Amino acid sequence: MKIAIVHDWLTTNAGAEKVLREFLDIYPNADIFSLVDFLDDKDREDVLNGRKVTTSFIQNLPFAKNKFRNYLGLFPLAIEQFDLSEYDLILSSSHAVAKGVLTHSEQVHISYVHTPIRYAWDLYFRYLEDNNLQKGFKATILKYILHKIRIWDYTTANRVDYYISNSNYIAKRIAKIYNKSATTIYPPVDIDKFKLCINKEDFYLTASRLVPYKKIDLIVEAFAKSNKKLVVIGDGTQMEYIKSKATSNIEILGYQEDSVLLDYMQRAKAFIFAGVEDFGITPVEAMACGTPVIALNQGGLRESIESGINGIFFEEQSVESIKEAINRFESISFKPSIIRDSIVKFGRDRFKKEIEEFIRIVF
């Protein structure tokens, strides 16, 4: 049996790449296809374990290494140029265009969907607002490109034979956008790597890419109005903006190696997250360390957080709502061992078992 695994792009080792790594553990002889592959050596070894990737023509376009997203309008064309006609099973890991590869009637295409294209659907208006692209020539061009991508994304829904969603939240989005049903298999969390730590210190932690939809700026603003200590780990386009809002009780560390992030996760009083997540692997990793999570009551995190057991929710993406949740959190007692026990069901072995069982049934 010949198997092809299709991934949107390989530029960083994030949640989607953790899923890809498990796919490759299950099918070590599968061939890998991706729009671009710019992983550094460390991430390449962790995700791909030395395997070769077939990339699209976007890989060789000018400035693609740092600006490949500027070729967004070419993504549908590029993904359709992969000739997968000799493969029996196509397994795509998709948060953008990977699900749109061309297949024929003798093949089975299973797509693990992290989310339908965020900036073309649910986050369309927020994406334009956050990037100041509501008016002007550049905005008009981008709106047209996203309009065409929405049409392409919807019309390619039938290219997938079976959908897997990474949360029930995403399953609802798949049903809404594609009118397709999906089976939820939660993504893998490396429970063994994120060890339980009983002794917590007097600081809060948030860790994320510093981009508008993650709302790290709101967390920083909330702590700027208190004397509580906050540590921020991550880098991104909003780094300077977020630094400008920080006060002396807020430490912004930028990008850190996994070992440093793990250390802070284990010692933190709580992990704070203000974005709407498809599933939210990083908060679950924090809970694996026995660290409670304070999170927005929306998205996939409602499927991993049990209020009062392993964390609490706030209701709005606002500074006041975050401040209220922090004050409420400090009146609740959490047990790190119970927090960890509540999320062991999201481990890597469980993910592999459920994926293998799903494929065995449908293929």
GROMACS .gro file of C-alpha atoms in nm:
model
  363
    1MET     CA    1   0.000   0.000   0.000
    2LYS     CA    2   0.139   0.340  -0.102
    3ILE     CA    3   0.062   0.628   0.131
    4ALA     CA    4   0.102   1.003   0.079
    5ILE     CA    5   0.091   1.250   0.367
    6VAL     CA    6   0.012   1.610   0.269
    7HIS     CA    7   0.087   1.902   0.502
    8ASP     CA    8   0.018   2.270   0.435
    9TRP     CA    9   0.366   2.409   0.500
   10LEU     CA   10   0.670   2.329   0.712
   11THR     CA   11   0.816   2.641   0.870
   12THR     CA   12   0.787   2.581   1.245
   13ASN     CA   13   0.724   2.301   1.493
   14ALA     CA   14   0.377   2.382   1.626
   15GLY     CA   15   0.055   2.190   1.691
   16ALA     CA   16  -0.005   2.078   1.332
   17GLU     CA   17   0.351   1.948   1.311
   18LYS     CA   18   0.295   1.737   1.623
   19VAL     CA   19   0.012   1.566   1.437
   20LEU     CA   20   0.234   1.519   1.131
   21ARG     CA   21   0.503   1.360   1.347
   22GLU     CA   22   0.255   1.102   1.477
   23PHE     CA   23   0.133   1.028   1.122
   24LEU     CA   24   0.492   0.957   1.023
   25ASP     CA   25   0.541   0.731   1.325
   26ILE     CA   26   0.236   0.532   1.217
   27TYR     CA   27   0.338   0.526   0.850
   28PRO     CA   28   0.719   0.557   0.839
   29ASN     CA   29   0.735   0.471   0.467
   30ALA     CA   30   0.483   0.735   0.357
   31ASP     CA   31   0.588   1.008   0.117
   32ILE     CA   32   0.550   1.367   0.239
   33PHE     CA   33   0.421   1.662   0.037
   34SER     CA   34   0.414   2.026   0.150
   35LEU     CA   35   0.389   2.368  -0.016
   36VAL     CA   36   0.724   2.468   0.137
   37ASP     CA   37   0.979   2.318   0.372
   38PHE     CA   38   1.190   2.566   0.566
   39LEU     CA   39   1.227   2.379   0.896
   40ASP     CA   40   1.554   2.432   1.080
   41ASP     CA   41   1.772   2.129   1.152
   42LYS     CA   42   1.641   2.076   1.505
   43ASP     CA   43   1.274   2.089   1.409
   44ARG     CA   44   1.340   1.881   1.097
   45GLU     CA   45   1.484   1.602   1.307
   46ASP     CA   46   1.200   1.620   1.561
   47VAL     CA   47   0.915   1.631   1.308
   48LEU     CA   48   1.049   1.448   1.003
   49ASN     CA   49   1.328   1.235   1.149
   50GLY     CA   50   1.541   1.294   0.842
   51ARG     CA   51   1.274   1.222   0.582
   52LYS     CA   52   1.268   1.401   0.247
   53VAL     CA   53   0.977   1.632   0.157
   54THR     CA   54   0.839   1.699  -0.190
   55THR     CA   55   0.764   2.072  -0.210
   56SER     CA   56   0.570   2.289  -0.455
   57PHE     CA   57   0.697   2.558  -0.692
   58ILE     CA   58   0.640   2.814  -0.412
   59GLN     CA   59   0.954   2.680  -0.243
   60ASN     CA   60   1.165   2.841  -0.517
   61LEU     CA   61   0.987   3.172  -0.556
   62PRO     CA   62   1.171   3.493  -0.454
   63PHE     CA   63   1.178   3.564  -0.077
   64ALA     CA   64   0.966   3.252  -0.012
   65LYS     CA   65   1.162   3.153   0.300
   66ASN     CA   66   1.043   3.455   0.496
   67LYS     CA   67   0.750   3.577   0.286
   68PHE     CA   68   0.584   3.262   0.151
   69ARG     CA   69   0.245   3.378   0.284
   70ASN     CA   70   0.260   3.663   0.033
   71TYR     CA   71   0.191   3.397  -0.230
   72LEU     CA   72  -0.141   3.306  -0.067
   73GLY     CA   73  -0.328   3.348  -0.395
   74LEU     CA   74  -0.110   3.074  -0.550
   75PHE     CA   75  -0.163   2.819  -0.272
   76PRO     CA   76  -0.464   2.644  -0.434
   77LEU     CA   77  -0.281   2.611  -0.766
   78ALA     CA   78   0.035   2.488  -0.595
   79ILE     CA   79  -0.137   2.218  -0.389
   80GLU     CA   80  -0.311   2.087  -0.701
   81GLN     CA   81   0.021   2.031  -0.879
   82PHE     CA   82   0.117   1.738  -0.657
   83ASP     CA   83   0.068   1.420  -0.860
   84LEU     CA   84  -0.066   1.167  -0.610
   85SER     CA   85  -0.224   0.938  -0.867
   86GLU     CA   86  -0.011   0.634  -0.771
   87TYR     CA   87  -0.102   0.638  -0.403
   88ASP     CA   88  -0.369   0.424  -0.239
   89LEU     CA   89  -0.423   0.634   0.075
   90ILE     CA   90  -0.385   1.010   0.106
   91LEU     CA   91  -0.371   1.149   0.458
   92SER     CA   92  -0.378   1.529   0.475
   93SER     CA   93  -0.306   1.749   0.775
   94SER     CA   94  -0.489   2.068   0.686
   95HIS     CA   95  -0.544   2.413   0.831
   96ALA     CA   96  -0.532   2.584   0.491
   97VAL     CA   97  -0.516   2.409   0.153
   98ALA     CA   98  -0.380   2.056   0.208
   99LYS     CA   99  -0.728   1.905   0.192
  100GLY     CA  100  -0.760   2.030  -0.168
  101VAL     CA  101  -0.512   1.791  -0.332
  102LEU     CA  102  -0.638   1.615  -0.644
  103THR     CA  103  -0.736   1.250  -0.606
  104HIS     CA  104  -0.927   0.993  -0.812
  105SER     CA  105  -1.209   0.747  -0.741
  106GLU     CA  106  -0.980   0.453  -0.660
  107GLN     CA  107  -0.811   0.639  -0.378
  108VAL     CA  108  -0.915   0.717  -0.021
  109HIS     CA  109  -0.845   1.067   0.110
  110ILE     CA  110  -0.870   1.121   0.485
  111SER     CA  111  -0.820   1.479   0.602
  112TYR     CA  112  -0.730   1.568   0.959
  113VAL     CA  113  -0.858   1.926   0.978
  114HIS     CA  114  -0.708   2.155   1.240
  115THR     CA  115  -0.943   2.429   1.118
  116PRO     CA  116  -1.094   2.551   0.794
  117ILE     CA  117  -0.887   2.848   0.668
  118ARG     CA  118  -0.924   3.094   0.958
  119TYR     CA  119  -0.854   3.419   0.778
  120ALA     CA  120  -1.089   3.330   0.490
  121TRP     CA  121  -1.382   3.228   0.709
  122ASP     CA  122  -1.433   3.287   1.083
  123LEU     CA  123  -1.153   3.542   1.132
  124TYR     CA  124  -1.195   3.722   0.800
  125PHE     CA  125  -1.315   4.058   0.934
  126ARG     CA  126  -1.087   4.046   1.239
  127TYR     CA  127  -0.789   3.962   1.014
  128LEU     CA  128  -0.858   4.267   0.796
  129GLU     CA  129  -0.905   4.492   1.100
  130ASP     CA  130  -0.598   4.370   1.287
  131ASN     CA  131  -0.380   4.424   0.981
  132ASN     CA  132  -0.537   4.761   0.893
  133LEU     CA  133  -0.659   4.625   0.560
  134GLN     CA  134  -1.018   4.743   0.558
  135LYS     CA  135  -0.971   5.012   0.291
  136GLY     CA  136  -0.736   5.090   0.009
  137PHE     CA  137  -0.591   4.922  -0.298
  138LYS     CA  138  -0.397   4.655  -0.108
  139ALA     CA  139  -0.706   4.573   0.099
  140THR     CA  140  -0.917   4.535  -0.215
  141ILE     CA  141  -0.668   4.293  -0.370
  142LEU     CA  142  -0.652   4.085  -0.051
  143LYS     CA  143  -1.031   4.076  -0.018
  144TYR     CA  144  -1.057   3.949  -0.374
  145ILE     CA  145  -0.795   3.678  -0.314
  146LEU     CA  146  -0.971   3.561   0.002
  147HIS     CA  147  -1.304   3.565  -0.182
  148LYS     CA  148  -1.159   3.333  -0.449
  149ILE     CA  149  -1.001   3.111  -0.183
  150ARG     CA  150  -1.338   3.073  -0.006
  151ILE     CA  151  -1.494   2.957  -0.332
  152TRP     CA  152  -1.207   2.714  -0.396
  153ASP     CA  153  -1.211   2.588  -0.036
  154TYR     CA  154  -1.583   2.511  -0.048
  155THR     CA  155  -1.576   2.349  -0.391
  156THR     CA  156  -1.289   2.120  -0.292
  157ALA     CA  157  -1.474   1.983   0.012
  158ASN     CA  158  -1.581   1.677  -0.189
  159ARG     CA  159  -1.220   1.584  -0.259
  160VAL     CA  160  -1.205   1.446   0.095
  161ASP     CA  161  -1.366   1.107   0.159
  162TYR     CA  162  -1.349   1.122   0.539
  163TYR     CA  163  -1.299   1.420   0.769
  164ILE     CA  164  -1.135   1.406   1.112
  165SER     CA  165  -1.159   1.717   1.331
  166ASN     CA  166  -0.923   1.804   1.614
  167SER     CA  167  -1.214   1.904   1.841
  168ASN     CA  168  -1.591   1.908   1.845
  169TYR     CA  169  -1.564   2.284   1.800
  170ILE     CA  170  -1.389   2.234   1.466
  171ALA     CA  171  -1.634   1.958   1.370
  172LYS     CA  172  -1.911   2.219   1.395
  173ARG     CA  173  -1.713   2.455   1.171
  174ILE     CA  174  -1.660   2.179   0.916
  175ALA     CA  175  -2.035   2.112   0.918
  176LYS     CA  176  -2.112   2.482   0.879
  177ILE     CA  177  -1.861   2.562   0.605
  178TYR     CA  178  -1.839   2.237   0.408
  179ASN     CA  179  -2.169   2.071   0.503
  180LYS     CA  180  -1.968   1.759   0.594
  181SER     CA  181  -1.965   1.546   0.907
  182ALA     CA  182  -1.638   1.486   1.091
  183THR     CA  183  -1.515   1.244   1.354
  184THR     CA  184  -1.329   1.415   1.639
  185ILE     CA  185  -0.989   1.275   1.736
  186TYR     CA  186  -0.812   1.510   1.974
  187PRO     CA  187  -0.451   1.595   1.878
  188PRO     CA  188  -0.154   1.436   2.056
  189VAL     CA  189  -0.007   1.592   2.369
  190ASP     CA  190   0.331   1.465   2.488
  191ILE     CA  191   0.218   1.392   2.842
  192ASP     CA  192   0.545   1.216   2.930
  193LYS     CA  193   0.752   1.521   2.836
  194PHE     CA  194   0.547   1.761   3.051
  195LYS     CA  195   0.613   1.625   3.398
  196LEU     CA  196   0.398   1.700   3.701
  197CYS     CA  197   0.531   1.967   3.937
  198ILE     CA  198   0.361   2.007   4.275
  199ASN     CA  199   0.544   2.319   4.396
  200LYS     CA  200   0.415   2.632   4.224
  201GLU     CA  201   0.571   2.978   4.240
  202ASP     CA  202   0.409   3.320   4.256
  203PHE     CA  203   0.390   3.414   3.888
  204TYR     CA  204   0.154   3.368   3.596
  205LEU     CA  205   0.257   3.249   3.251
  206THR     CA  206   0.136   3.295   2.896
  207ALA     CA  207   0.309   3.149   2.591
  208SER     CA  208   0.210   3.193   2.229
  209ARG     CA  209   0.299   3.347   1.898
  210LEU     CA  210   0.261   3.721   1.946
  211VAL     CA  211   0.003   3.780   1.675
  212PRO     CA  212  -0.324   3.976   1.699
  213TYR     CA  213  -0.576   3.694   1.726
  214LYS     CA  214  -0.395   3.538   2.024
  215LYS     CA  215  -0.480   3.852   2.230
  216ILE     CA  216  -0.161   3.849   2.436
  217ASP     CA  217  -0.185   4.229   2.446
  218LEU     CA  218  -0.504   4.203   2.655
  219ILE     CA  219  -0.332   3.975   2.906
  220VAL     CA  220  -0.039   4.216   2.935
  221GLU     CA  221  -0.274   4.512   2.981
  222ALA     CA  222  -0.461   4.327   3.256
  223PHE     CA  223  -0.139   4.259   3.448
  224ALA     CA  224  -0.012   4.612   3.388
  225LYS     CA  225  -0.301   4.726   3.607
  226SER     CA  226  -0.198   4.497   3.893
  227ASN     CA  227   0.111   4.409   4.092
  228LYS     CA  228   0.098   4.040   4.001
  229LYS     CA  229   0.392   3.896   3.808
  230LEU     CA  230   0.344   3.779   3.450
  231VAL     CA  231   0.595   3.599   3.227
  232VAL     CA  232   0.537   3.612   2.851
  233ILE     CA  233   0.711   3.360   2.623
  234GLY     CA  234   0.688   3.385   2.246
  235ASP     CA  235   0.771   3.602   1.949
  236GLY     CA  236   0.580   3.748   1.658
  237THR     CA  237   0.464   4.057   1.474
  238GLN     CA  238   0.324   4.220   1.791
  239MET     CA  239   0.643   4.193   1.997
  240GLU     CA  240   0.722   4.566   2.006
  241TYR     CA  241   0.357   4.658   2.056
  242ILE     CA  242   0.327   4.423   2.353
  243LYS     CA  243   0.657   4.542   2.500
  244SER     CA  244   0.521   4.898   2.491
  245LYS     CA  245   0.234   4.793   2.718
  246ALA     CA  246   0.446   4.604   2.972
  247THR     CA  247   0.517   4.735   3.321
  248SER     CA  248   0.787   4.635   3.569
  249ASN     CA  249   0.592   4.331   3.693
  250ILE     CA  250   0.578   4.183   3.340
  251GLU     CA  251   0.874   3.991   3.198
  252ILE     CA  252   0.875   3.936   2.822
  253LEU     CA  253   1.123   3.664   2.733
  254GLY     CA  254   1.062   3.632   2.359
  255TYR     CA  255   1.119   3.298   2.190
  256GLN     CA  256   1.257   3.028   2.420
  257GLU     CA  257   1.366   2.669   2.372
  258ASP     CA  258   1.121   2.397   2.472
  259SER     CA  259   1.321   2.317   2.787
  260VAL     CA  260   1.283   2.675   2.912
  261LEU     CA  261   0.910   2.683   2.834
  262LEU     CA  262   0.865   2.353   3.016
  263ASP     CA  263   1.045   2.486   3.324
  264TYR     CA  264   0.820   2.791   3.343
  265MET     CA  265   0.508   2.582   3.280
  266GLN     CA  266   0.595   2.354   3.570
  267ARG     CA  267   0.659   2.639   3.815
  268ALA     CA  268   0.382   2.882   3.717
  269LYS     CA  269   0.089   2.950   3.945
  270ALA     CA  270  -0.139   2.947   3.639
  271PHE     CA  271  -0.126   2.956   3.260
  272ILE     CA  272  -0.337   3.227   3.092
  273PHE     CA  273  -0.480   3.209   2.741
  274ALA     CA  274  -0.707   3.466   2.579
  275GLY     CA  275  -0.739   3.344   2.219
  276VAL     CA  276  -1.010   3.134   2.058
  277GLU     CA  277  -0.831   2.804   1.999
  278ASP     CA  278  -0.924   2.519   1.766
  279PHE     CA  279  -0.813   2.277   2.038
  280GLY     CA  280  -0.529   2.439   2.233
  281ILE     CA  281  -0.232   2.206   2.279
  282THR     CA  282  -0.019   2.450   2.480
  283PRO     CA  283  -0.274   2.498   2.762
  284VAL     CA  284  -0.314   2.119   2.781
  285GLU     CA  285   0.064   2.086   2.809
  286ALA     CA  286   0.050   2.329   3.102
  287MET     CA  287  -0.218   2.117   3.267
  288ALA     CA  288   0.001   1.809   3.219
  289CYS     CA  289   0.250   1.991   3.446
  290GLY     CA  290  -0.023   2.027   3.707
  291THR     CA  291  -0.066   2.398   3.627
  292PRO     CA  292  -0.425   2.530   3.614
  293VAL     CA  293  -0.538   2.732   3.311
  294ILE     CA  294  -0.732   3.058   3.300
  295ALA     CA  295  -0.888   3.077   2.953
  296LEU     CA  296  -1.153   3.236   2.737
  297ASN     CA  297  -1.478   3.040   2.745
  298GLN     CA  298  -1.485   2.979   2.371
  299GLY     CA  299  -1.345   2.733   2.120
  300GLY     CA  300  -1.180   2.397   2.174
  301LEU     CA  301  -1.052   2.473   2.523
  302ARG     CA  302  -1.403   2.413   2.655
  303GLU     CA  303  -1.337   2.045   2.577
  304SER     CA  304  -1.023   2.016   2.791
  305ILE     CA  305  -1.083   2.261   3.079
  306GLU     CA  306  -1.317   2.156   3.359
  307SER     CA  307  -1.396   2.471   3.555
  308GLY     CA  308  -1.286   2.443   3.917
  309ILE     CA  309  -1.097   2.117   3.848
  310ASN     CA  310  -0.811   2.210   3.616
  311GLY     CA  311  -0.882   2.578   3.548
  312ILE     CA  312  -1.142   2.850   3.512
  313PHE     CA  313  -1.294   3.055   3.230
  314PHE     CA  314  -1.350   3.423   3.160
  315GLU     CA  315  -1.633   3.526   2.931
  316GLU     CA  316  -1.499   3.812   2.718
  317GLN     CA  317  -1.182   3.909   2.536
  318SER     CA  318  -1.137   4.217   2.751
  319VAL     CA  319  -0.897   4.347   3.012
  320GLU     CA  320  -1.168   4.368   3.278
  321SER     CA  321  -1.286   4.012   3.217
  322ILE     CA  322  -0.930   3.880   3.249
  323LYS     CA  323  -0.870   4.080   3.570
  324GLU     CA  324  -1.192   3.945   3.721
  325ALA     CA  325  -1.091   3.588   3.637
  326ILE     CA  326  -0.748   3.630   3.795
  327ASN     CA  327  -0.903   3.760   4.116
  328ARG     CA  328  -1.153   3.474   4.117
  329PHE     CA  329  -0.874   3.223   4.048
  330GLU     CA  330  -0.683   3.330   4.358
  331SER     CA  331  -0.975   3.230   4.580
  332ILE     CA  332  -0.982   2.872   4.445
  333SER     CA  333  -0.758   2.586   4.556
  334PHE     CA  334  -0.631   2.352   4.282
  335LYS     CA  335  -0.451   2.018   4.321
  336PRO     CA  336  -0.175   1.968   4.061
  337SER     CA  337  -0.209   1.587   4.059
  338ILE     CA  338  -0.583   1.610   3.985
  339ILE     CA  339  -0.516   1.864   3.710
  340ARG     CA  340  -0.273   1.627   3.541
  341ASP     CA  341  -0.503   1.328   3.579
  342SER     CA  342  -0.780   1.523   3.404
  343ILE     CA  343  -0.589   1.549   3.074
  344VAL     CA  344  -0.396   1.220   3.041
  345LYS     CA  345  -0.666   1.116   2.791
  346PHE     CA  346  -0.502   1.350   2.538
  347GLY     CA  347  -0.173   1.157   2.520
  348ARG     CA  348   0.021   1.047   2.212
  349ASP     CA  349  -0.050   0.675   2.244
  350ARG     CA  350  -0.424   0.743   2.253
  351PHE     CA  351  -0.397   0.956   1.938
  352LYS     CA  352  -0.211   0.687   1.743
  353LYS     CA  353  -0.454   0.418   1.853
  354GLU     CA  354  -0.759   0.621   1.749
  355ILE     CA  355  -0.608   0.722   1.412
  356GLU     CA  356  -0.508   0.365   1.331
  357GLU     CA  357  -0.851   0.236   1.431
  358PHE     CA  358  -1.029   0.500   1.221
  359ILE     CA  359  -0.822   0.419   0.912
  360ARG     CA  360  -0.869   0.045   0.965
  361ILE     CA  361  -1.248   0.092   0.963
  362VAL     CA  362  -1.276   0.319   0.657
  363PHE     CA  363  -0.991   0.187   0.442
   0.00000   0.00000   0.00000
